[in-house]
Short mmCIF file of C-alpha atoms in Angstrom, two decimals:
data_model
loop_
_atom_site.label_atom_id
_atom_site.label_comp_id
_atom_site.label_asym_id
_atom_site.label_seq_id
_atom_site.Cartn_x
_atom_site.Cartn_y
_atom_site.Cartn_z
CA UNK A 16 -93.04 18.19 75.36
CA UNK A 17 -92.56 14.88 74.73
CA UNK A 18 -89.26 13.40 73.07
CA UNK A 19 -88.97 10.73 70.65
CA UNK A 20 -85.10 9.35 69.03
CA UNK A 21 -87.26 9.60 65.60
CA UNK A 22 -90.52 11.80 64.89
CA UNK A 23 -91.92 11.06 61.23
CA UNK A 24 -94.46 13.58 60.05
CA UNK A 25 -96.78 11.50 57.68
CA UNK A 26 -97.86 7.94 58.12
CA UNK A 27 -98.07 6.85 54.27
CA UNK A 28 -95.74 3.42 53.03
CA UNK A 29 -92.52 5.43 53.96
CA UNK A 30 -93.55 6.68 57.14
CA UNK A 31 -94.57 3.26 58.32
CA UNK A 32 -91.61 1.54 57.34
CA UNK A 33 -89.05 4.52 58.33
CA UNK A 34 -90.64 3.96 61.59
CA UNK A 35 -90.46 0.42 62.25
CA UNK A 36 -87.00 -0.11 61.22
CA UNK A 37 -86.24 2.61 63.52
CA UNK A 38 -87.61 0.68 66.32
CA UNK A 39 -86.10 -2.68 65.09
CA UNK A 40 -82.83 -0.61 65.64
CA UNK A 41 -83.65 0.02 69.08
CA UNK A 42 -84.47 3.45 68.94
CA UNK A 43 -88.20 4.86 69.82
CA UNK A 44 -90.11 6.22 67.18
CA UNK A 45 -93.79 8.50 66.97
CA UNK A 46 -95.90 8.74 63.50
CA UNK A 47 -97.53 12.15 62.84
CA UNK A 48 -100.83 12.11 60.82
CA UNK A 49 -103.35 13.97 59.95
CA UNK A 50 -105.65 11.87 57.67
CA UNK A 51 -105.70 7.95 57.67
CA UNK A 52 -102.39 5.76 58.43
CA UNK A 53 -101.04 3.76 55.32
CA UNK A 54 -101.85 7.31 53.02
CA UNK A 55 -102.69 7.73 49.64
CA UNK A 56 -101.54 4.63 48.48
CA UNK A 57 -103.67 2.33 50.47
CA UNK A 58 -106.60 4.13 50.30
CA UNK A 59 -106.66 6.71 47.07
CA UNK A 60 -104.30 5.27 44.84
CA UNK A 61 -101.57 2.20 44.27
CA UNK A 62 -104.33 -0.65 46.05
CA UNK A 63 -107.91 0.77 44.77
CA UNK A 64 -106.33 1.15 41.10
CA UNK A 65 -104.77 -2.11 41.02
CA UNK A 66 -108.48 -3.65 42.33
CA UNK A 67 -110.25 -1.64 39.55
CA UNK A 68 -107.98 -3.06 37.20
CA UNK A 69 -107.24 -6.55 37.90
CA UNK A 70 -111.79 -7.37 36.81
CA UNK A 71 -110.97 -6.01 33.50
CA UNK A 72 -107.19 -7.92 33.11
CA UNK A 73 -109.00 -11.42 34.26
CA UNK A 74 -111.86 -10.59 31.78
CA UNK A 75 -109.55 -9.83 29.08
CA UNK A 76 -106.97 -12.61 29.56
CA UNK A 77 -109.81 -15.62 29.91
CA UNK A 78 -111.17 -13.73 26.11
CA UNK A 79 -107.45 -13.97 24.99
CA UNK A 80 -107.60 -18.10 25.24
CA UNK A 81 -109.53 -20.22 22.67
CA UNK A 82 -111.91 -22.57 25.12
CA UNK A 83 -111.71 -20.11 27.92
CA UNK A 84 -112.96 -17.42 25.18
CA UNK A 85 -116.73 -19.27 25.11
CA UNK A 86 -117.01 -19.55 28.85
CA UNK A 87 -117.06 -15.44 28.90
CA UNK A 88 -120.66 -14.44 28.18
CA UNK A 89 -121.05 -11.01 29.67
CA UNK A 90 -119.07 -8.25 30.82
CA UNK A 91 -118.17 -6.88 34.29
CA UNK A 92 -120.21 -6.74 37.13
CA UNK A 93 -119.44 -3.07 38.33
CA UNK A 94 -120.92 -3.44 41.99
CA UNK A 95 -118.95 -6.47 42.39
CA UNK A 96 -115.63 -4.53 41.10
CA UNK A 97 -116.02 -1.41 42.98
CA UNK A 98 -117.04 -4.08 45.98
CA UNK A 99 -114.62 -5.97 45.95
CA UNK A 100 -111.87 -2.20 45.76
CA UNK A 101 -113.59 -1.21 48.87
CA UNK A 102 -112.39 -4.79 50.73
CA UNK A 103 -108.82 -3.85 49.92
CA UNK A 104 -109.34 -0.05 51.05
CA UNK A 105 -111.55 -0.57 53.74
CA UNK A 106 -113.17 2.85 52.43
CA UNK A 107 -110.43 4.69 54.52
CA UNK A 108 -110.94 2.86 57.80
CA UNK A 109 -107.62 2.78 59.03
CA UNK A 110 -108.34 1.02 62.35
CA UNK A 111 -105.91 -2.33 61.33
CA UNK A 112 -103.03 -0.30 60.10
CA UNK A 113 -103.38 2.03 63.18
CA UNK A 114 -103.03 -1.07 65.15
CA UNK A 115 -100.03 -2.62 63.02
CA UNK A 116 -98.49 0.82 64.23
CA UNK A 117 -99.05 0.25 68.15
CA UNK A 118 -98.25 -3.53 67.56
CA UNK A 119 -94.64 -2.42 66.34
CA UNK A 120 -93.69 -0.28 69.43
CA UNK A 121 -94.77 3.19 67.03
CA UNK A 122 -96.57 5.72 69.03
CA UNK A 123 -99.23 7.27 66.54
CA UNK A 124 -99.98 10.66 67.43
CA UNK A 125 -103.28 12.53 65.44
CA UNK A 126 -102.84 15.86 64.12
CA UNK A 127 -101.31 18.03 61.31
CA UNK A 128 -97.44 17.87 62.00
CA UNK A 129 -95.03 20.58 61.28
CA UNK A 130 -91.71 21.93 61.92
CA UNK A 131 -91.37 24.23 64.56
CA UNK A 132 -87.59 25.14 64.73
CA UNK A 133 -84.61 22.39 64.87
CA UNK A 134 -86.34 18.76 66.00
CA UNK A 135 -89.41 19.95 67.33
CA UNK A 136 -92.81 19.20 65.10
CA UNK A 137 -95.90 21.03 65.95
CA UNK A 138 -98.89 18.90 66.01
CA UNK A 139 -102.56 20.51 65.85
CA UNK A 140 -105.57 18.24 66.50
CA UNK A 141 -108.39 17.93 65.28
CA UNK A 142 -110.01 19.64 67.94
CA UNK A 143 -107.24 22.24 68.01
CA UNK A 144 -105.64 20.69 70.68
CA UNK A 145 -101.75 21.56 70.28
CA UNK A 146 -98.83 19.54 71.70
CA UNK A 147 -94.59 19.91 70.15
CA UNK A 148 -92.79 16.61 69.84
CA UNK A 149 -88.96 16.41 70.19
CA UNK A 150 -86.63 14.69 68.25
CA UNK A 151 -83.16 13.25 70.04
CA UNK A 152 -82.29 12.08 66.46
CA UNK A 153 -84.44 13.23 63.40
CA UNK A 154 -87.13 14.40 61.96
CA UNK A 155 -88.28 12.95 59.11
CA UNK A 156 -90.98 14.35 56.54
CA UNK A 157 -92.99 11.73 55.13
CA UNK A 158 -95.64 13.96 53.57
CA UNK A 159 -95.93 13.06 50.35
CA UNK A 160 -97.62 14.32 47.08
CA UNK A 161 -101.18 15.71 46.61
CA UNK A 162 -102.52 15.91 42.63
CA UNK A 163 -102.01 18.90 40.72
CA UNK A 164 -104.87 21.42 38.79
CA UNK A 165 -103.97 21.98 34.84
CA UNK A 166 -104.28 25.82 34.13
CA UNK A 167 -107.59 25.33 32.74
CA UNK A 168 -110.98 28.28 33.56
CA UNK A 169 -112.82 26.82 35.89
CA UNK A 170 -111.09 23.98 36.53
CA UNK A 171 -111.05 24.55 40.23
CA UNK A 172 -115.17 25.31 39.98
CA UNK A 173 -116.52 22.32 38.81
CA UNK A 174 -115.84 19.65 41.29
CA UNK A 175 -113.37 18.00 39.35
CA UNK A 176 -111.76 14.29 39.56
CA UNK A 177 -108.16 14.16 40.44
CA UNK A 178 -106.65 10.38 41.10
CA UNK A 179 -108.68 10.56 44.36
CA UNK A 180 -111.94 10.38 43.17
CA UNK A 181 -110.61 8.18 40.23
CA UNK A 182 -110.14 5.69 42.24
CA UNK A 183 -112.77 5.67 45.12
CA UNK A 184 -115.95 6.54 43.09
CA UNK A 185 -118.56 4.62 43.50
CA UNK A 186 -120.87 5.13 40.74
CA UNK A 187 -119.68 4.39 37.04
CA UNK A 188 -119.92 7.68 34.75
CA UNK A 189 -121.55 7.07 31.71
CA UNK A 190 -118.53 9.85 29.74
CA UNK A 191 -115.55 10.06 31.78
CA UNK A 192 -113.05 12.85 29.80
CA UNK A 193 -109.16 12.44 31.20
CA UNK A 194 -107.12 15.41 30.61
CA UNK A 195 -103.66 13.85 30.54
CA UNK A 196 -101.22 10.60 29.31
CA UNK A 197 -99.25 9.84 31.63
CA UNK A 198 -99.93 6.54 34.26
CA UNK A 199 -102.39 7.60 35.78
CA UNK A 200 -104.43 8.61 32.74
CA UNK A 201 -103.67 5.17 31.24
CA UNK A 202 -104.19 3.38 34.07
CA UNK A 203 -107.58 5.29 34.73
CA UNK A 204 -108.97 5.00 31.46
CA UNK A 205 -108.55 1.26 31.49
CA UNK A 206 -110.20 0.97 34.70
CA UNK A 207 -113.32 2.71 33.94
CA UNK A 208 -113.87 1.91 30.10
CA UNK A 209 -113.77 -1.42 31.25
CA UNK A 210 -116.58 -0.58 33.55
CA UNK A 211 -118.64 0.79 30.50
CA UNK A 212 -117.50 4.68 31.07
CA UNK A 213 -117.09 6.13 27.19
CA UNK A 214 -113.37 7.82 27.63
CA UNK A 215 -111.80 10.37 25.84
CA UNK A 216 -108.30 11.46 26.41
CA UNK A 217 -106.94 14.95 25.81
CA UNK A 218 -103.53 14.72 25.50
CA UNK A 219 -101.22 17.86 25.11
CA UNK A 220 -98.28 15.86 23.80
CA UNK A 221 -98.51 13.68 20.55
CA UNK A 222 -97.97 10.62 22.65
CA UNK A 223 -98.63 8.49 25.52
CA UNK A 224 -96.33 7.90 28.48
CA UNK A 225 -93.38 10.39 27.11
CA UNK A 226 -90.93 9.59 29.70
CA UNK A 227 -90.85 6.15 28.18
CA UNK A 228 -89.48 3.81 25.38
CA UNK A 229 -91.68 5.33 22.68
CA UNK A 230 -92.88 1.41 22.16
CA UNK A 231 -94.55 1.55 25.51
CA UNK A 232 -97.15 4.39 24.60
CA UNK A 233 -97.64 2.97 21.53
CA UNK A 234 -98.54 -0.67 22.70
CA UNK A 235 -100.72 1.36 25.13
CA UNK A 236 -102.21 3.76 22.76
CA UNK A 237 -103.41 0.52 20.95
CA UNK A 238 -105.05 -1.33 23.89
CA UNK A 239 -106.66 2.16 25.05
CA UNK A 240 -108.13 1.66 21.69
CA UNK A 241 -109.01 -1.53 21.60
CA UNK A 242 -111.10 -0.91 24.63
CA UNK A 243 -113.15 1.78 22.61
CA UNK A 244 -111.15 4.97 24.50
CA UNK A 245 -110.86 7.88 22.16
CA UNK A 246 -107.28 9.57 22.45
CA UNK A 247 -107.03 13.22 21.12
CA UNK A 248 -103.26 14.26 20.73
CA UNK A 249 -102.33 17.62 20.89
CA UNK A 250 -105.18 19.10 22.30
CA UNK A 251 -105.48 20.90 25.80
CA UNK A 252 -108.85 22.20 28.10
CA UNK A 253 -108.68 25.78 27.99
CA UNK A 254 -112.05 26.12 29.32
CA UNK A 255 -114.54 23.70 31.71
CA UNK A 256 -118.26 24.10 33.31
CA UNK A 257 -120.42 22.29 34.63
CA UNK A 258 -124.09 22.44 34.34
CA UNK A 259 -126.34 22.82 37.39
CA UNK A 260 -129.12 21.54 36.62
CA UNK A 261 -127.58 18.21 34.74
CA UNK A 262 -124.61 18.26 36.64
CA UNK A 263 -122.90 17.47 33.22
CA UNK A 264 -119.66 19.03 32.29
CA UNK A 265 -118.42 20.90 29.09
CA UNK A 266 -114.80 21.14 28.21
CA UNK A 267 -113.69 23.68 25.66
CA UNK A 268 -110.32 22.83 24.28
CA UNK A 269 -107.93 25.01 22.38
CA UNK A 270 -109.09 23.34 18.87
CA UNK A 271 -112.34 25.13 19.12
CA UNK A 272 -114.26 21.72 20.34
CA UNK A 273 -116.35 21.13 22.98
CA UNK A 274 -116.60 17.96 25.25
CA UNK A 275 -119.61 17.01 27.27
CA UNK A 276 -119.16 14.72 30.05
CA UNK A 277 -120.24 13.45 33.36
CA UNK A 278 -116.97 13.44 35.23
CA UNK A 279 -113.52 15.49 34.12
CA UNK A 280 -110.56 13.80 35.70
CA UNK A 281 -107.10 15.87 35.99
CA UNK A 282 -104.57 13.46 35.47
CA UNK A 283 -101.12 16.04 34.85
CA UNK A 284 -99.24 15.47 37.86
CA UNK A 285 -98.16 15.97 41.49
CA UNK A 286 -97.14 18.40 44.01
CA UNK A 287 -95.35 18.36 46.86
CA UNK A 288 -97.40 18.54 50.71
CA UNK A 289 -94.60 21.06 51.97
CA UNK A 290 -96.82 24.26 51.39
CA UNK A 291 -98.00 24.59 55.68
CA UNK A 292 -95.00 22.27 56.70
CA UNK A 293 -93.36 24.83 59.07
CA UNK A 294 -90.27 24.85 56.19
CA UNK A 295 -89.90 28.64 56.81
CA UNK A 296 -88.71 27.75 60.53
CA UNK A 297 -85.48 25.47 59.20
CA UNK A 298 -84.69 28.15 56.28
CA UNK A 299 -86.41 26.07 53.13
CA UNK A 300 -88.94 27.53 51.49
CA UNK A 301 -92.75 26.58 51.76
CA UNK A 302 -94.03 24.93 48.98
CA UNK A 303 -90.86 22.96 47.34
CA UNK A 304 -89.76 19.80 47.05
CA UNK A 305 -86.89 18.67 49.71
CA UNK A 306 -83.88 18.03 48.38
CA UNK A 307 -81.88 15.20 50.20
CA UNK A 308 -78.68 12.74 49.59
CA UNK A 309 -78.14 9.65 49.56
CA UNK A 310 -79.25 8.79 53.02
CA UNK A 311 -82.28 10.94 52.32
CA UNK A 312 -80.97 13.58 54.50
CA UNK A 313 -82.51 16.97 53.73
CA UNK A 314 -79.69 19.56 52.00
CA UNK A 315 -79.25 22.93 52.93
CA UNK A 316 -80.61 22.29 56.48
CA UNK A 317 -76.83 22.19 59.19
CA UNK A 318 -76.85 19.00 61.31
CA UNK A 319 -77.65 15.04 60.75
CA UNK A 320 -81.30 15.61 61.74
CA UNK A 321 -84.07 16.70 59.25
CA UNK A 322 -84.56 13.69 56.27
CA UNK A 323 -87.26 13.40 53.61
CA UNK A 324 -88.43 10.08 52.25
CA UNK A 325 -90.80 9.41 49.46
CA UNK A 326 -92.80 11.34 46.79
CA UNK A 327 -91.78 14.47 48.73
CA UNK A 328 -87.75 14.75 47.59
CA UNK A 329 -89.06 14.13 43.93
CA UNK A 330 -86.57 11.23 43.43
CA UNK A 331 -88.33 8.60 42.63
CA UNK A 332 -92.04 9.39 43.16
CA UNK A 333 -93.23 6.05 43.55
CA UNK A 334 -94.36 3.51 46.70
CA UNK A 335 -92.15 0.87 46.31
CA UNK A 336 -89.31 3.23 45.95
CA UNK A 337 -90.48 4.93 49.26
CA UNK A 338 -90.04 1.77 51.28
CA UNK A 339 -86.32 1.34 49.74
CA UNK A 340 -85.92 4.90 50.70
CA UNK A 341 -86.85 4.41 53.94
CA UNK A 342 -85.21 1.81 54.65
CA UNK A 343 -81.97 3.29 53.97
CA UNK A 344 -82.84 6.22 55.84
CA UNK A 345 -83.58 4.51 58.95
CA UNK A 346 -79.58 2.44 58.29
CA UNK A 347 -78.70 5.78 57.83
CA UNK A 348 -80.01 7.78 61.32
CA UNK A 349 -79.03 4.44 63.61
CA UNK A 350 -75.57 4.72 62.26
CA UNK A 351 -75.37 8.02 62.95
CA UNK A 352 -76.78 7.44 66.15
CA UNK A 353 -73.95 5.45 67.00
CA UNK A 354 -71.50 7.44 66.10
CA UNK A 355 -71.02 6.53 62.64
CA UNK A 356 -71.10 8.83 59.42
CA UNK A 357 -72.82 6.76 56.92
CA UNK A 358 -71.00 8.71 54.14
CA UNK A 359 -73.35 8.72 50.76
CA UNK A 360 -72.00 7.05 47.62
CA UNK A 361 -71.92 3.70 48.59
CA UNK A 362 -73.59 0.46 48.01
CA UNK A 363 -74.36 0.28 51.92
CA UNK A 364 -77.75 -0.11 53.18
CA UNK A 365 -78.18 3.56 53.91
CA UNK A 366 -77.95 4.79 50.72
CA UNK A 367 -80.66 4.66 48.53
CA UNK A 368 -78.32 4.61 45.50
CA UNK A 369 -80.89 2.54 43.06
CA UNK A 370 -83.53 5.36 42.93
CA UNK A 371 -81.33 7.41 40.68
CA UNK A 372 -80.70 4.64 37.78
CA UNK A 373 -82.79 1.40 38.19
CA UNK A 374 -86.07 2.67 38.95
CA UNK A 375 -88.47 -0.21 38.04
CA UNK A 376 -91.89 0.93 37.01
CA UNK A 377 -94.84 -1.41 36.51
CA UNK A 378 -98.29 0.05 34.51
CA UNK A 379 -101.19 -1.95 34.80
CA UNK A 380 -102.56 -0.98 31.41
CA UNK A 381 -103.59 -3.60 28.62
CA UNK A 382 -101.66 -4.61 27.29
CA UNK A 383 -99.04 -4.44 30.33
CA UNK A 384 -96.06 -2.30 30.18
CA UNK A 385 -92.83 -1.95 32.40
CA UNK A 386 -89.83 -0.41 32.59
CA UNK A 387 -86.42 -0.48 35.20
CA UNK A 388 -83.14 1.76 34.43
CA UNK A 389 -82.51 3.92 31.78
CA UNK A 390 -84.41 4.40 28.89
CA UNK A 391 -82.26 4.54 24.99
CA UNK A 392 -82.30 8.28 24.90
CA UNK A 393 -81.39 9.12 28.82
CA UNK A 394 -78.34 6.57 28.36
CA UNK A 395 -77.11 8.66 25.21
CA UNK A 396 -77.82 12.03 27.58
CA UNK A 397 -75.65 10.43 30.03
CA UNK A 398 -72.37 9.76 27.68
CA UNK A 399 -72.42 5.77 27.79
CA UNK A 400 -71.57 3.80 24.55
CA UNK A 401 -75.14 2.53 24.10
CA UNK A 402 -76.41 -0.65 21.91
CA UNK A 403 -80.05 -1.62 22.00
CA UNK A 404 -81.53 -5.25 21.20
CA UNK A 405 -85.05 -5.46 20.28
CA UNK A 406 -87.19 -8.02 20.24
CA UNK A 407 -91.31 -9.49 19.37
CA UNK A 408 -92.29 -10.81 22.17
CA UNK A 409 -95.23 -12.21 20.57
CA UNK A 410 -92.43 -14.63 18.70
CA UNK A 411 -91.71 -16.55 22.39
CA UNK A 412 -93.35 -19.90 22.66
CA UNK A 413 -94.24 -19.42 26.08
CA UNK A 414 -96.27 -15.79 25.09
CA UNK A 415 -98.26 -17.99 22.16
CA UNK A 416 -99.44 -20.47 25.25
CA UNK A 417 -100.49 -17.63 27.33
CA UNK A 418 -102.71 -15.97 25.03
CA UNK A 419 -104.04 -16.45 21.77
CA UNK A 420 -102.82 -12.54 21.18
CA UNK A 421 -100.06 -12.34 22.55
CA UNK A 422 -98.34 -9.15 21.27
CA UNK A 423 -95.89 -7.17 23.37
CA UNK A 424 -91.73 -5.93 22.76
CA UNK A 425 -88.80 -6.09 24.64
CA UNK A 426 -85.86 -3.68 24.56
CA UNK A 427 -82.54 -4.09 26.55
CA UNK A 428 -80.39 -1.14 26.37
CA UNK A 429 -76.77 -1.78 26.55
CA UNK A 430 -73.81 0.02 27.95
CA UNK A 431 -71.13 -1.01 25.66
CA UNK A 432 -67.72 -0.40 28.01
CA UNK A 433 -69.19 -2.52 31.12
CA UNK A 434 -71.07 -5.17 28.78
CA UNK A 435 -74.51 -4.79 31.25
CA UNK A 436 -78.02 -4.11 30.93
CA UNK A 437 -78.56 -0.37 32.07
CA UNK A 438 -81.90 -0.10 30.95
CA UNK A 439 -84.96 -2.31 29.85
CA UNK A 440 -88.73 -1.95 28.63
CA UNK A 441 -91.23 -4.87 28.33
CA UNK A 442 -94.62 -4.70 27.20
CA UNK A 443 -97.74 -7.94 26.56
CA UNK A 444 -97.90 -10.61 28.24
CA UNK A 445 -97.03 -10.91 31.93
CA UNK A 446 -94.56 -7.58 31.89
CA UNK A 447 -94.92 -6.29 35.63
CA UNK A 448 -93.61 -9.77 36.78
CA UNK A 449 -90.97 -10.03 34.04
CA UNK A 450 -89.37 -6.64 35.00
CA UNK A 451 -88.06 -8.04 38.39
CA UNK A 452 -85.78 -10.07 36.08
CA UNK A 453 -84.13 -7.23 34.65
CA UNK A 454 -84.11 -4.84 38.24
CA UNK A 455 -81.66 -7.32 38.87
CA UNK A 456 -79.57 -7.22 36.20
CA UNK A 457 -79.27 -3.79 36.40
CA UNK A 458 -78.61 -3.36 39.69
CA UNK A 459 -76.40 -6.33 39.89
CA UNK A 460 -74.77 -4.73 37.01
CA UNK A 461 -74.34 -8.72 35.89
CA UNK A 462 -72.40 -8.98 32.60
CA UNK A 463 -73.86 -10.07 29.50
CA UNK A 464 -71.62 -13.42 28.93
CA UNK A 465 -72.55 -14.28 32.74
CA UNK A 466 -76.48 -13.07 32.54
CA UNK A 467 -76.46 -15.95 29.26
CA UNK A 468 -76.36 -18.99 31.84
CA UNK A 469 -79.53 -17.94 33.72
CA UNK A 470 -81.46 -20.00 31.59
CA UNK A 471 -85.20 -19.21 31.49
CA UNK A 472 -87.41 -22.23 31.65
CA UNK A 473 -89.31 -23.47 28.71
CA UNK A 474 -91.88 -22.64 27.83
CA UNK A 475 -92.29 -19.22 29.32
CA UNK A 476 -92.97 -15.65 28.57
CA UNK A 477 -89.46 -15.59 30.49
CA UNK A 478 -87.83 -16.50 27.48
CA UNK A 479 -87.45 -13.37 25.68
CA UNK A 480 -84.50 -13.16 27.86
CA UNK A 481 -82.75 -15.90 25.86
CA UNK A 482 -84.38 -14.08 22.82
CA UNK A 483 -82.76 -10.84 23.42
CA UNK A 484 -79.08 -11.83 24.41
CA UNK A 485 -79.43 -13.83 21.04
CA UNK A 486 -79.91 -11.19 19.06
CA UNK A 487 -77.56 -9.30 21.16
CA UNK A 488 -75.05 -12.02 19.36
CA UNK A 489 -74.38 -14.21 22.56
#
């Protein structure tokens, strides 16, 4: 048995950094994994969506610009773009992370990882081989998500897409049918209809991105269409097959339509990778998400020693998040460590406070959209005194030199008793950079008569900052 101050089961974004800055911290630290180091974002999701997307934005923006606009004489090269995502993923080779890993002081050990009783993890090789790892300090489960199946006959037949194949395919489908609106559908549907796929999206709800400011799914909803993708609203698969001899697949939905396709992508979601986790051994039950504080120490488990980071406590399911998380988690154990508490509540740098109200959320969609904090409705849910300021962002100067359409909308909402941004939504031109603007703000909490003498340079897409405190009557 060999004994570690920190064993992390999972080597995804939060494993890695959990890791490192436990070694930074002079402690000793071992990754568990059983797939490829740097997980599903690296490989299956975050990188090879953002390098099927970016062809299409380039594409679209030089089109957006009179002069540039005559230089563009034929669409995308799909080789090159599915190319040029396999530089960036490596097609799963993991050989330079591995070695980032061993270059930091991690030890990587191979193998399925789970619990087996208070700090010990199980790991099973590949070849069978088993070994138990001790923790001095903590374990922490790094495990991450894995896409969910829609209730749908057959679904689990057919050798459907989830984001996986989305995103490492490497042929174009000539009728690509996404069940689903949330990111991920959006996202996906850009990507390939921009690659010549004909998309159709069946969406259960009656809009896109639901969790958002209802402007957000709508500037989407019009891009998506702009691009040629059909959207179907309140419609749901009830029924898929696929043929055996075409290899094409039919989707019956509960309208009394029938789709034919060449791929069916699942796009509705996430589980948790907690089902053969050892769980049962700690007293959780297999299967659920892990609960955790502040410090992203797991609840209902006695002791400082058994944390969850990322996608797998369900607080804020997304990369960048997981890195915050685990940073503060690592604070967290070499405080304890040293004989500290690290009490929760906080603005130290082991709690991971932000993930519960300034969330920022970036969607690569065209037109852009992005979001941090709360949205109008979950700030009137929570009891503030709430004012909202809208605002065109196609009326900015610097938007009209960007492109020659350069429609989008901005919306701060307000809480009225502090006089601070809690929430804001951006969509057009240049939004996933903008948004780091108003993370700030919100988590700065930075007043409204102060936030007026950050003066955004002219002339940028920036400016819609000005815009919107103006109209907020500043």
């Amino acid at each position: 048995m060999d004994t570690y101050d920190v064993v992390v089961v999972g080597g995804g974004p939060a494993g890695e950094v959990v890791a490192d800055r436990a070694v930074r911290a002079g402690m000793t630290a071992v990754v568990v994994e059983a797939e490829a180091v740097g997980g599903e974002c690296s490989y299956r999701a975050c990188v090879p969506s953002k390098a099927l997307l970016r062809p299409g934005a380039a594409r679209s923006a030089a089109r957006s610009v009179d002069g540039a606009r005559q230089a563009v004489t034929a669409g995308l090269d799909p080789a090159r773009v599915l190319a040029r995502r396999d530089r960036f993923t490596g097609r799963g080779d993991d050989t330079g992370q591995a070695a980032w890993l061993t270059g930091a002081g991690i030890t990587l050990v191979r193998g399925h990882g789970r619990l087996a009783g208070e700090r010990r993890v199980q790991v099973t090789g590949a070849d069978g081989t088993e070994r138990i790892l001790a923790a001095h300090r903590a374990v922490v489960v790094c495990t991450g998500t894995e896409p969910a199946l829609p209730p749908v006959e057959g679904i689990d037949r057919i050798g459907v897409w989830t984001s996986r194949q989305a995103t490492t395919a490497d042929a174009v489908p000539g009728r690509l049918v996404v069940i689903g609106g949330g990111v991920v559908a959006c996202e996906t549907a850009t990507a390939w209809s921009s690659l010549g796929s004909a998309v159709t999206l069946l969406v259960r709800d009656h809009a896109l991105l639901t969790g958002w400011e209802p402007c957000a799914g709508e500037e989407v909803l019009r891009g998506l269409g702009d691009l040629g993708v059909t959207v179907r609203f309140g419609v749901s698969a009830v029924r898929v097959a696929r043929d055996q001899d075409t290899r094409t697949v039919t989707v019956h939905t509960d309208d009394g339509t029938a789709l034919v396709c060449d791929e069916l992508l699942a796009a509705v979601g996430r589980r948790p990778r907690t089902a053969d986790l050892g769980l049962d051994t700690v007293g959780l039950p297999a299967g659920d998400w892990l609960p955790v504080d502040d410090t992203c120490r797991v609840t209902g488990v006695a002791g400082d020693w058994l944390y969850a980071v990322g996608d797998v406590n369900h607080r804020a399911p997304l990369t960048h998040m997981a890195k915050y998380q685990a940073r503060a988690c690592a604070a967290a154990i070499a405080e304890r460590a040293a004989g500290r508490p690290a009490p929760t509540g906080g603005r130290e740098p082991w709690s991971a406070e932000a993930d519960r109200f300034a969330v920022p959320q970036a969607v690569f969609t065209c037109p852009e959209v992005a979001s941090v904090g709360l949205t109008e409705r979950a700030a009137r849910a929570a009891g503030l005194t709430v004012r909202t300021v809208e605002y065109r962002v196609d009326d900015v100067a610097g938007a009209a030199l960007h492109t020659d359409d350069p429609r989008g909308h901005a919306k701060l909402v307000v809480d009225e008793t502090r006089g601070v941004v809690v929430g804001c939504t951006l969509t057009g031109p240049m939004a996933t950079e903008l948004i780091h603007a108003a993370t700030v703000a919100v988590v700065g909490e930075i007043p409204l008569d102060r936030l007026w003498h950050a003066v955004p340079a002219f002339p940028t897409v920036s400016e819609v900052w000005l815009r919107l405190l103006e109209a907020y009557g500043l």
